[in-house]
Structures are given as structure tokens and as C-alpha cells.
Short mmCIF file of C-alpha atoms in Angstrom, two decimals:
data_model
loop_
_atom_site.label_atom_id
_atom_site.label_comp_id
_atom_site.label_asym_id
_atom_site.label_seq_id
_atom_site.Cartn_x
_atom_site.Cartn_y
_atom_site.Cartn_z
CA UNK B 1348 131.11 100.95 95.45
CA UNK B 1349 132.66 103.78 97.44
CA UNK B 1350 131.05 106.39 95.17
CA UNK B 1351 127.57 104.93 95.66
CA UNK B 1352 125.66 105.93 98.77
CA UNK B 1353 122.14 105.98 100.20
CA UNK B 1354 119.67 108.61 99.07
CA UNK B 1355 120.31 112.05 100.53
CA UNK B 1356 117.76 114.24 102.25
CA UNK B 1357 117.61 116.49 99.20
CA UNK B 1358 116.83 113.54 96.91
CA UNK B 1359 113.92 112.20 98.95
CA UNK B 1360 110.39 112.51 97.58
CA UNK B 1361 108.38 113.99 100.43
CA UNK B 1362 105.01 112.82 99.11
CA UNK B 1363 106.22 109.21 99.09
CA UNK B 1364 107.46 109.50 102.68
CA UNK B 1365 104.16 111.14 103.67
CA UNK B 1366 101.96 108.36 102.30
CA UNK B 1367 104.33 105.70 103.69
CA UNK B 1368 104.14 107.25 107.15
CA UNK B 1369 100.34 107.34 107.02
CA UNK B 1370 100.17 103.73 105.84
CA UNK B 1371 102.57 102.58 108.54
CA UNK B 1372 100.55 104.18 111.34
CA UNK B 1373 97.38 102.81 109.76
CA UNK B 1374 98.78 99.27 109.73
CA UNK B 1375 99.06 99.46 113.51
CA UNK B 1376 95.26 99.74 113.68
CA UNK B 1377 95.12 96.12 112.56
CA UNK B 1378 98.41 94.79 113.93
CA UNK B 1379 97.46 95.80 117.44
CA UNK B 1380 94.78 93.10 117.31
CA UNK B 1381 97.47 90.55 116.47
CA UNK B 1382 99.59 91.76 119.38
CA UNK B 1383 96.72 91.57 121.87
CA UNK B 1384 94.43 88.72 120.74
CA UNK B 1385 94.51 85.37 118.95
CA UNK B 1386 94.55 85.77 115.16
CA UNK B 1387 90.85 84.92 114.70
CA UNK B 1388 90.01 88.27 116.34
CA UNK B 1389 91.07 90.12 113.16
CA UNK B 1390 87.98 89.12 111.26
CA UNK B 1391 85.52 87.80 113.84
CA UNK B 1392 84.74 89.99 116.86
CA UNK B 1393 82.31 87.39 118.24
CA UNK B 1394 85.14 85.05 119.27
CA UNK B 1395 87.15 87.29 121.61
CA UNK B 1396 87.51 90.97 122.49
CA UNK B 1397 83.83 91.86 122.55
CA UNK B 1398 81.19 92.20 119.82
CA UNK B 1399 78.85 94.83 121.23
CA UNK B 1400 78.93 98.58 121.77
CA UNK B 1401 82.29 100.24 121.21
CA UNK B 1402 83.92 96.89 120.55
CA UNK B 1403 81.64 96.28 117.58
CA UNK B 1404 81.97 99.86 116.30
CA UNK B 1405 85.75 99.56 116.48
CA UNK B 1406 85.75 96.31 114.51
CA UNK B 1407 83.34 97.66 111.87
CA UNK B 1408 85.26 100.93 111.29
CA UNK B 1409 88.53 99.06 110.93
CA UNK B 1410 86.98 96.46 108.63
CA UNK B 1411 85.41 99.06 106.36
CA UNK B 1412 88.20 101.66 106.22
CA UNK B 1413 91.53 100.10 107.19
CA UNK B 1414 91.77 96.29 107.24
CA UNK B 1415 93.99 95.27 104.33
CA UNK B 1416 93.88 98.78 102.87
CA UNK B 1417 96.85 100.13 104.79
CA UNK B 1418 98.90 97.05 103.97
CA UNK B 1419 97.95 97.43 100.30
CA UNK B 1420 99.14 101.04 100.36
CA UNK B 1421 102.34 100.08 102.19
CA UNK B 1422 103.03 97.30 99.66
CA UNK B 1423 102.51 99.67 96.73
CA UNK B 1424 104.96 102.11 98.29
CA UNK B 1425 107.48 99.30 98.61
CA UNK B 1426 107.06 98.90 94.84
CA UNK B 1427 107.61 102.62 94.38
CA UNK B 1428 110.80 102.24 96.43
CA UNK B 1429 112.07 99.57 94.02
CA UNK B 1430 111.78 101.99 91.11
CA UNK B 1431 113.31 104.86 93.09
CA UNK B 1432 116.26 102.75 94.22
CA UNK B 1433 117.10 101.12 90.88
CA UNK B 1434 116.56 104.27 88.82
CA UNK B 1435 118.80 106.29 91.11
CA UNK B 1436 121.57 103.66 91.07
CA UNK B 1437 121.49 103.42 87.29
CA UNK B 1438 121.47 107.22 86.97
CA UNK B 1439 124.65 107.28 89.11
CA UNK B 1440 126.30 104.89 86.68
CA UNK B 1441 126.18 101.84 88.94
CA UNK B 1442 125.61 99.48 86.00
CA UNK B 1443 125.71 95.85 87.09
CA UNK B 1444 126.35 96.97 90.67
CA UNK B 1445 122.71 98.06 90.76
CA UNK B 1446 121.74 94.39 90.85
CA UNK B 1447 124.39 93.67 93.48
CA UNK B 1448 123.09 96.39 95.78
CA UNK B 1449 119.45 95.58 95.06
CA UNK B 1450 119.78 91.91 95.95
CA UNK B 1451 121.98 92.59 98.96
CA UNK B 1452 119.44 95.12 100.21
CA UNK B 1453 116.58 92.62 99.96
CA UNK B 1454 118.52 89.64 101.28
CA UNK B 1455 119.23 91.62 104.44
CA UNK B 1456 115.54 92.53 104.60
CA UNK B 1457 114.73 88.82 104.48
CA UNK B 1458 117.17 88.22 107.36
CA UNK B 1459 115.54 90.99 109.44
CA UNK B 1460 112.14 89.48 108.71
CA UNK B 1461 113.15 85.99 109.80
CA UNK B 1462 114.42 87.29 113.13
CA UNK B 1463 111.22 89.30 113.52
CA UNK B 1464 108.80 86.47 112.70
CA UNK B 1465 110.51 83.77 114.77
CA UNK B 1466 111.54 85.71 117.85
CA UNK B 1467 108.95 88.47 118.16
CA UNK B 1468 105.74 88.34 116.11
CA UNK B 1469 104.15 86.09 113.52
CA UNK B 1470 102.63 88.87 111.40
CA UNK B 1471 105.93 90.09 109.90
CA UNK B 1472 105.96 91.76 106.44
CA UNK B 1473 109.72 92.29 106.02
CA UNK B 1474 110.40 88.69 105.00
CA UNK B 1475 107.56 88.58 102.41
CA UNK B 1476 108.60 91.92 100.93
CA UNK B 1477 112.27 91.02 100.72
CA UNK B 1478 111.62 87.59 99.21
CA UNK B 1479 109.06 88.88 96.71
CA UNK B 1480 111.45 91.64 95.64
CA UNK B 1481 114.01 89.02 94.56
CA UNK B 1482 111.65 88.09 91.73
CA UNK B 1483 110.92 91.65 90.61
CA UNK B 1484 114.27 93.17 89.63
CA UNK B 1485 113.82 92.20 85.93
CA UNK B 1486 110.50 94.09 85.87
CA UNK B 1487 111.95 97.51 86.73
CA UNK B 1488 111.99 98.62 83.08
CA UNK B 1489 108.55 97.29 82.15
CA UNK B 1490 106.09 100.02 81.19
CA UNK B 1491 103.75 101.37 83.85
CA UNK B 1492 100.64 100.05 82.11
CA UNK B 1493 101.91 96.48 81.95
CA UNK B 1494 103.17 96.56 85.53
CA UNK B 1495 99.67 97.46 86.70
CA UNK B 1496 97.99 94.89 84.44
CA UNK B 1497 100.38 92.17 85.60
CA UNK B 1498 99.86 93.15 89.25
CA UNK B 1499 96.07 92.89 88.92
CA UNK B 1500 96.34 89.51 87.21
CA UNK B 1501 98.61 88.16 89.94
CA UNK B 1502 96.18 89.34 92.63
CA UNK B 1503 93.48 87.40 90.79
CA UNK B 1504 95.37 84.09 90.91
CA UNK B 1505 93.94 83.23 94.35
CA UNK B 1506 90.32 84.05 93.46
CA UNK B 1507 89.33 80.60 92.08
CA UNK B 1508 90.57 78.93 95.28
CA UNK B 1509 88.60 81.41 97.40
CA UNK B 1510 85.42 80.68 95.46
CA UNK B 1511 85.93 76.94 95.91
CA UNK B 1512 86.42 77.41 99.67
CA UNK B 1513 83.20 79.42 99.91
CA UNK B 1514 81.27 76.80 97.96
CA UNK B 1515 82.60 74.04 100.19
CA UNK B 1516 81.54 75.96 103.30
CA UNK B 1517 78.13 76.63 101.81
CA UNK B 1518 77.46 72.90 101.59
CA UNK B 1519 77.76 72.66 105.38
CA UNK B 1520 74.96 73.45 107.76
CA UNK B 1521 75.26 76.62 109.84
CA UNK B 1522 75.98 74.49 112.91
CA UNK B 1523 78.79 72.64 111.10
CA UNK B 1524 80.33 75.89 109.90
CA UNK B 1525 80.27 77.41 113.36
CA UNK B 1526 81.86 74.32 114.86
CA UNK B 1527 84.56 73.94 112.21
CA UNK B 1528 85.49 77.55 111.54
CA UNK B 1529 85.36 79.08 115.00
CA UNK B 1530 88.07 77.94 117.44
CA UNK B 1531 86.83 76.22 120.61
CA UNK B 1532 87.53 77.91 123.97
CA UNK B 1533 90.31 75.46 124.85
CA UNK B 1534 92.21 76.32 121.67
CA UNK B 1535 91.91 80.04 122.36
CA UNK B 1536 93.10 79.49 125.92
CA UNK B 1537 96.11 77.53 124.68
CA UNK B 1538 97.07 80.47 122.47
CA UNK B 1539 96.56 82.94 125.31
CA UNK B 1540 98.63 80.85 127.73
CA UNK B 1541 101.49 80.58 125.22
CA UNK B 1542 101.64 84.35 124.76
CA UNK B 1543 101.53 84.99 128.49
CA UNK B 1544 104.26 82.44 129.16
CA UNK B 1545 108.03 82.66 128.94
CA UNK B 1546 109.87 84.09 125.95
CA UNK B 1547 111.33 80.65 125.11
CA UNK B 1548 107.96 78.96 125.49
CA UNK B 1549 106.34 81.48 123.17
CA UNK B 1550 109.17 81.05 120.66
CA UNK B 1551 108.59 77.29 120.58
CA UNK B 1552 104.84 77.81 120.22
CA UNK B 1553 105.30 80.36 117.40
CA UNK B 1554 107.98 78.47 115.44
CA UNK B 1555 105.77 75.99 113.52
CA UNK B 1556 103.47 78.76 112.32
CA UNK B 1557 106.43 80.97 111.41
CA UNK B 1558 107.95 78.11 109.41
CA UNK B 1559 104.71 77.53 107.53
CA UNK B 1560 104.20 81.25 106.86
CA UNK B 1561 107.76 81.55 105.54
CA UNK B 1562 107.55 78.50 103.25
CA UNK B 1563 104.35 76.82 102.06
CA UNK B 1564 102.10 79.59 103.35
CA UNK B 1565 104.14 82.22 101.56
CA UNK B 1566 103.87 80.62 98.14
CA UNK B 1567 100.25 79.60 98.64
CA UNK B 1568 98.85 83.09 99.15
CA UNK B 1569 101.19 85.72 100.65
CA UNK B 1570 103.39 85.89 97.55
CA UNK B 1571 100.47 86.74 95.26
CA UNK B 1572 99.24 89.43 97.63
CA UNK B 1573 102.67 91.08 97.96
CA UNK B 1574 103.72 90.63 94.34
CA UNK B 1575 100.50 92.01 92.90
CA UNK B 1576 100.43 95.11 95.08
CA UNK B 1577 104.16 95.79 94.68
CA UNK B 1578 103.89 95.61 90.88
CA UNK B 1579 100.91 97.97 90.92
CA UNK B 1580 102.91 100.35 93.11
CA UNK B 1581 105.83 100.22 90.67
CA UNK B 1582 103.49 101.11 87.82
CA UNK B 1583 101.73 103.89 89.70
CA UNK B 1584 105.03 105.49 90.68
CA UNK B 1585 106.11 105.49 87.05
CA UNK B 1586 102.84 107.26 86.22
CA UNK B 1587 103.63 109.95 88.82
CA UNK B 1588 100.83 109.00 91.22
CA UNK B 1589 102.93 108.79 94.39
CA UNK B 1590 105.12 111.78 93.54
CA UNK B 1591 102.07 114.11 93.52
CA UNK B 1592 102.34 114.79 89.78
CA UNK B 1593 98.68 114.17 88.98
CA UNK B 1594 96.15 117.00 88.91
CA UNK B 1595 93.82 117.73 91.80
CA UNK B 1596 90.92 116.56 89.67
CA UNK B 1597 92.55 113.20 88.96
CA UNK B 1598 93.30 112.55 92.62
CA UNK B 1599 89.77 113.60 93.62
CA UNK B 1600 88.31 111.24 91.02
CA UNK B 1601 90.40 108.31 92.31
CA UNK B 1602 89.32 109.08 95.88
CA UNK B 1603 85.63 109.35 94.92
CA UNK B 1604 85.59 106.12 92.90
CA UNK B 1605 87.74 104.26 95.42
CA UNK B 1606 85.55 105.14 98.39
CA UNK B 1607 82.36 104.48 96.44
CA UNK B 1608 83.50 100.97 95.53
CA UNK B 1609 85.38 99.97 98.66
CA UNK B 1610 83.19 101.42 101.37
CA UNK B 1611 80.04 100.07 99.70
CA UNK B 1612 81.41 96.53 99.39
CA UNK B 1613 82.84 96.50 102.92
CA UNK B 1614 79.76 98.02 104.53
CA UNK B 1615 77.45 95.46 102.93
CA UNK B 1616 79.71 92.59 104.03
CA UNK B 1617 80.05 93.92 107.58
CA UNK B 1618 76.29 94.41 107.90
CA UNK B 1619 75.51 90.92 106.59
CA UNK B 1620 78.18 89.34 108.81
CA UNK B 1621 76.83 90.93 111.98
CA UNK B 1622 73.18 90.25 111.15
CA UNK B 1623 73.91 86.63 110.22
CA UNK B 1624 75.13 85.99 113.75
CA UNK B 1625 78.75 86.04 112.50
CA UNK B 1626 78.27 83.18 110.04
CA UNK B 1627 81.77 82.44 108.60
CA UNK B 1628 80.20 81.97 105.16
CA UNK B 1629 79.62 85.71 104.76
CA UNK B 1630 83.30 86.81 104.80
CA UNK B 1631 84.23 83.72 102.77
CA UNK B 1632 81.99 84.88 99.92
CA UNK B 1633 83.48 88.37 100.25
CA UNK B 1634 87.05 87.08 99.79
CA UNK B 1635 86.98 87.05 95.94
CA UNK B 1636 86.35 90.82 96.04
CA UNK B 1637 88.87 91.46 98.84
CA UNK B 1638 91.68 92.79 96.67
CA UNK B 1639 89.32 95.05 94.72
CA UNK B 1640 87.92 96.79 97.77
CA UNK B 1641 91.25 97.09 99.59
CA UNK B 1642 93.00 98.46 96.50
CA UNK B 1643 90.16 100.91 95.92
CA UNK B 1644 90.09 102.27 99.48
CA UNK B 1645 93.89 102.25 99.79
CA UNK B 1646 94.26 104.37 96.67
CA UNK B 1647 91.47 106.66 97.85
CA UNK B 1648 93.28 107.26 101.15
CA UNK B 1649 96.51 107.89 99.25
CA UNK B 1650 94.81 110.30 96.86
CA UNK B 1651 93.50 112.49 99.68
CA UNK B 1652 96.97 112.64 101.22
CA UNK B 1653 98.54 113.52 97.89
CA UNK B 1654 96.03 116.34 97.41
CA UNK B 1655 97.11 117.73 100.79
CA UNK B 1656 100.78 117.26 99.88
CA UNK B 1657 100.35 118.91 96.50
CA UNK B 1658 98.57 121.87 98.08
CA UNK B 1659 101.28 122.29 100.73
CA UNK B 1660 98.61 122.26 103.44
CA UNK B 1661 98.81 121.03 107.05
CA UNK B 1662 102.60 121.00 106.95
CA UNK B 1663 102.72 120.77 110.76
CA UNK B 1664 101.24 117.29 110.37
CA UNK B 1665 102.46 116.16 106.95
CA UNK B 1666 106.09 116.86 107.82
CA UNK B 1667 105.78 114.63 110.88
CA UNK B 1668 104.03 111.87 108.92
CA UNK B 1669 106.79 112.05 106.31
CA UNK B 1670 109.41 111.66 109.06
CA UNK B 1671 107.58 108.57 110.34
CA UNK B 1672 107.64 107.22 106.79
CA UNK B 1673 111.33 107.97 106.37
CA UNK B 1674 111.99 105.83 109.46
CA UNK B 1675 109.45 103.18 108.45
CA UNK B 1676 111.33 100.02 109.46
CA UNK B 1677 112.44 101.45 112.81
CA UNK B 1678 108.90 102.56 113.60
CA UNK B 1679 107.41 99.29 112.36
CA UNK B 1680 109.65 97.22 114.61
CA UNK B 1681 108.94 99.59 117.49
CA UNK B 1682 105.25 98.67 117.12
CA UNK B 1683 106.20 95.04 117.69
CA UNK B 1684 108.45 95.75 120.68
CA UNK B 1685 105.85 97.89 122.42
CA UNK B 1686 102.93 95.62 121.56
CA UNK B 1687 104.57 92.35 122.57
CA UNK B 1688 106.03 93.87 125.73
CA UNK B 1689 102.65 95.08 126.94
CA UNK B 1690 100.55 92.09 125.93
CA UNK B 1691 103.02 89.18 126.14
CA UNK B 1692 105.66 90.05 128.69
CA UNK B 1693 103.15 91.78 131.01
CA UNK B 1694 100.64 88.92 130.48
CA UNK B 1695 97.86 91.10 129.08
CA UNK B 1696 97.29 89.02 125.93
CA UNK B 1697 93.56 88.39 125.49
CA UNK B 1698 92.70 90.28 128.67
CA UNK B 1699 91.46 93.63 127.29
CA UNK B 1700 88.35 94.72 125.44
CA UNK B 1701 88.85 95.39 121.73
CA UNK B 1702 88.36 99.14 121.97
CA UNK B 1703 90.80 99.42 124.88
CA UNK B 1704 93.84 98.30 122.86
CA UNK B 1705 93.50 101.45 120.77
CA UNK B 1706 94.69 103.51 123.74
CA UNK B 1707 98.05 101.84 123.07
CA UNK B 1708 97.76 102.72 119.37
CA UNK B 1709 97.10 106.37 120.19
CA UNK B 1710 100.10 106.51 122.54
CA UNK B 1711 102.41 104.99 119.91
CA UNK B 1712 101.12 107.39 117.24
CA UNK B 1713 101.71 110.43 119.44
CA UNK B 1714 105.20 109.26 120.36
CA UNK B 1715 106.32 108.48 116.82
CA UNK B 1716 104.86 111.67 115.36
CA UNK B 1717 106.56 113.66 118.12
CA UNK B 1718 109.96 111.97 117.98
CA UNK B 1719 110.61 110.98 114.35
CA UNK B 1720 111.01 114.52 113.00
CA UNK B 1721 113.39 115.78 115.72
CA UNK B 1722 115.41 112.58 115.35
CA UNK B 1723 115.89 113.21 111.63
CA UNK B 1724 116.97 116.77 112.32
CA UNK B 1725 120.05 115.33 114.03
CA UNK B 1726 120.54 111.98 112.29
CA UNK B 1727 120.48 110.89 108.66
CA UNK B 1728 118.51 107.68 109.26
CA UNK B 1729 116.48 105.81 111.81
CA UNK B 1730 118.57 103.29 113.78
CA UNK B 1731 117.42 100.25 111.81
CA UNK B 1732 117.61 102.10 108.49
CA UNK B 1733 121.19 103.05 109.30
CA UNK B 1734 122.07 99.41 110.03
CA UNK B 1735 120.29 98.21 106.87
CA UNK B 1736 122.06 100.72 104.62
CA UNK B 1737 125.44 100.01 106.16
CA UNK B 1738 124.96 96.32 105.40
CA UNK B 1739 123.64 97.03 101.90
CA UNK B 1740 126.60 99.20 100.90
CA UNK B 1741 128.96 97.10 103.05
CA UNK B 1742 130.28 100.29 104.54
CA UNK B 1743 129.51 102.06 107.80
CA UNK B 1744 127.31 105.00 106.88
CA UNK B 1745 127.62 108.37 108.59
CA UNK B 1746 124.80 108.70 111.10
CA UNK B 1747 124.89 112.15 112.62
CA UNK B 1748 124.13 115.21 110.51
CA UNK B 1749 127.12 117.50 110.71
CA UNK B 1750 125.98 121.06 111.30
CA UNK B 1751 127.90 123.81 109.46
CA UNK B 1752 130.61 125.42 111.55
CA UNK B 1753 129.62 128.84 112.91
CA UNK B 1754 131.14 131.83 111.10
CA UNK B 1755 134.38 133.06 112.63
CA UNK B 1756 134.00 136.20 114.68
CA UNK B 1757 135.66 139.29 113.28
CA UNK B 1758 138.09 140.90 115.75
CA UNK B 1759 136.69 144.13 117.08
CA UNK B 1760 139.55 146.19 115.75
CA UNK B 1761 138.99 144.93 112.21
CA UNK B 1762 135.24 145.50 112.09
CA UNK B 1763 133.99 147.25 108.95
CA UNK B 1764 132.85 150.73 109.89
CA UNK B 1765 129.22 151.68 109.50
CA UNK B 1766 128.68 154.03 106.56
CA UNK B 1767 127.21 156.70 108.84
CA UNK B 1768 130.37 156.57 110.96
CA UNK B 1769 132.73 156.91 108.02
#
């Protein structure tokens, strides 16, 4: 495999890196809630973090525009990466070694994810992506249309179960639903205490949930979410969507339709949820439409970015977003390290208002946008990407970009005379 190597800077597709960087930073808008509050705070602001004023506005904006949408976009880009990787390997004549490198790449991703989920944070996506990818290698040559159709069908597998759950909840009285579906204060406090405790204590508290999420929980729901979106991303990349090959009109149409569908559905659900007194039945009945609205808004966000990329506008920003996307795993894991350090190790978990945690988000965004591009001007990869590629190719990859040697100075006595002096 000595002749096979990671993608070079010249081979990268800047529009893919751009959208990936945007999606990664957008994911932090939701993940920061998982770093700073018990998991119930994602969907129900009435339980913890505040549900009035700026706290409520923050929850509503995230719910309508970002929750699930950024992860959908990120998953689709992972699918695009599968096609990019396998197509490039096969074009370089890798043959059967394409499968060897593909599976090694994703097995290492699984290993990274297991370390992440057990030792640092329960909301890991690396393990689900790596494990799902093991099933998808045979689909790399399927036509774009059928990849998208299959992805949509797989997303729909969980819908009957969601409808049954909503019907079961509907049979309860409002009082029963509130009691059963909202955690009591003592349970919330137990979660808060575990996060504010020692690293070992938190590991032991997290381990059962991590085990469930990586086994039964994965195959019950996470697999269908990841697999469906990844397949759709594979199909859309083949159609040229993520490589900015569509016309401005086509991207504008996707954005218009996506926002019309997604924002309408999410706004209605958010309004009904708040005005019902945060009745858990409202989001339960919205679950069957969850993948439709998140796919619609995710593609709309992506379309606007691809219009900007295609036009070559705002390069001062898009180049920095693309650098964040090129270092996606490094930056993703940095989110965890910063978030868990502040809220777990410094015992701030559950102590802030919801809107206040977004000061941390803003600081991380500024740092990563400022640092990622200069880093890639001197190094070929982010630190974690370098480690991942070295393991994938089973060969230490060159890290530093070697600058061309300066031109040798011409001795003064041999200088070519100026024509006017001749």
C-alpha cells in the first residue's frame, strides 16, 4: 500500500469541507446542552435551564433551525466522504485494497468513538458512523436515485414505533404524562452530582448508558438515523449537490422548499409545546415527521452555503469554515474536551442558565475559525486526522508541509546586466 496515500490538498473539494465545517459548528449549538445539562434539557426547557425570556428564545430558535438539522447535514457529508474515499482509491488502482483501507478506516473510527463515549461524553457520533459504515461499502456503486430512495425508506422504519408511543401516551391523563415523562428533581440532582464528581465516578455513572447506546440502543434507533442520512448523502454527492455542481436556481429552490416545510412544521410544534404547558404528548406526535423537517432544513442550510461557495463570495469566512471542516474530528473532540472541562471538572454542570452556555459556544467558534486555517497552512492534517490516517494506511504520514527551498542567490559578479547598462 506504499503507493496509496491520503487525499492531497489539491484533491480536496472545498465546498464539501465548507458545508462540513458549518455543520460541525452548528452541532455544537445542541451538544453544548448535553455538556452542561441533563439530557432531558435538549427537548424540554421547562425541566432545567430556564423556560422564560432569553432561555425560551434560545430553545425555540435551536429547535426550529438547528436541532437534528446539523447532525443530518453532518451525516450526509459522512456519506459523501464514503463515495469520495472509495472512488479515489479505485481510481488509483487500489482494487481489493480499497475494501481493506475502507474497513480499517472505519474500525479505527469505531475505536475512537468507544473511547469518546465511555471516558468523555455519552453523545458520541464517531462510533455510530464507523459501525454504520461497515454495512455500506457494498452500496458505493448503487445509483444516486436508489441510494436516496433507500435512505428515505430506512429513515421511515422507526415511524410506526413512534406513532405507537404517541398513542400510548395519549391514553394517559395529562397528570400521568407529566409524572412519567418528566424526571423528578431527585433524579436530575443525581445526574448533576455525578457530572460534578470525580472522573472515575462519572465514568462509572456513564458506563451503563454508553453500553446501551453502543449495543441495543444503536440497533433500535441510532442505526436507522445514521444509515438513512448517510445513504442520502452518498446519493446527493453522486448527483453533484455537495460539490456545488447544481445551478443557482436549483439550490435556491431546495432552500425555499426546505425552509417552507421545516420551519413551518417546527414552529407549529414549538408553539403548541409551549402553550400546552410543555405537555410531552406534543413532541411525541411530532416525532413521525422529525426526519422530514430535519432533512428539509438541513438541505436548505446546505443549499445556501453552496450558493455562496459557487459564487466565490465571502471567502474570508468560507475559507475558515472549510478549514474547520477539514479538521472535523479534531475540532469535534475539542468541543468535548472544552465542554466537559468547564461543566464537569469545574463543577458547573446544571448551574448556568440556558442562554449563558452559548457564550462558551461563541468562544469555541471564534477560536476554531481563527486557528484551523493557520494550522493547515503549516500542517497537512489536524492532529487527530493525522493519527487516524496513519493508522488507516498503517504508515506514519508526513505532518508538516514542506515549504519550497528559497531560490539560490546569484553571486554579485555573475549578475545579468541590465539592458540599459549593456
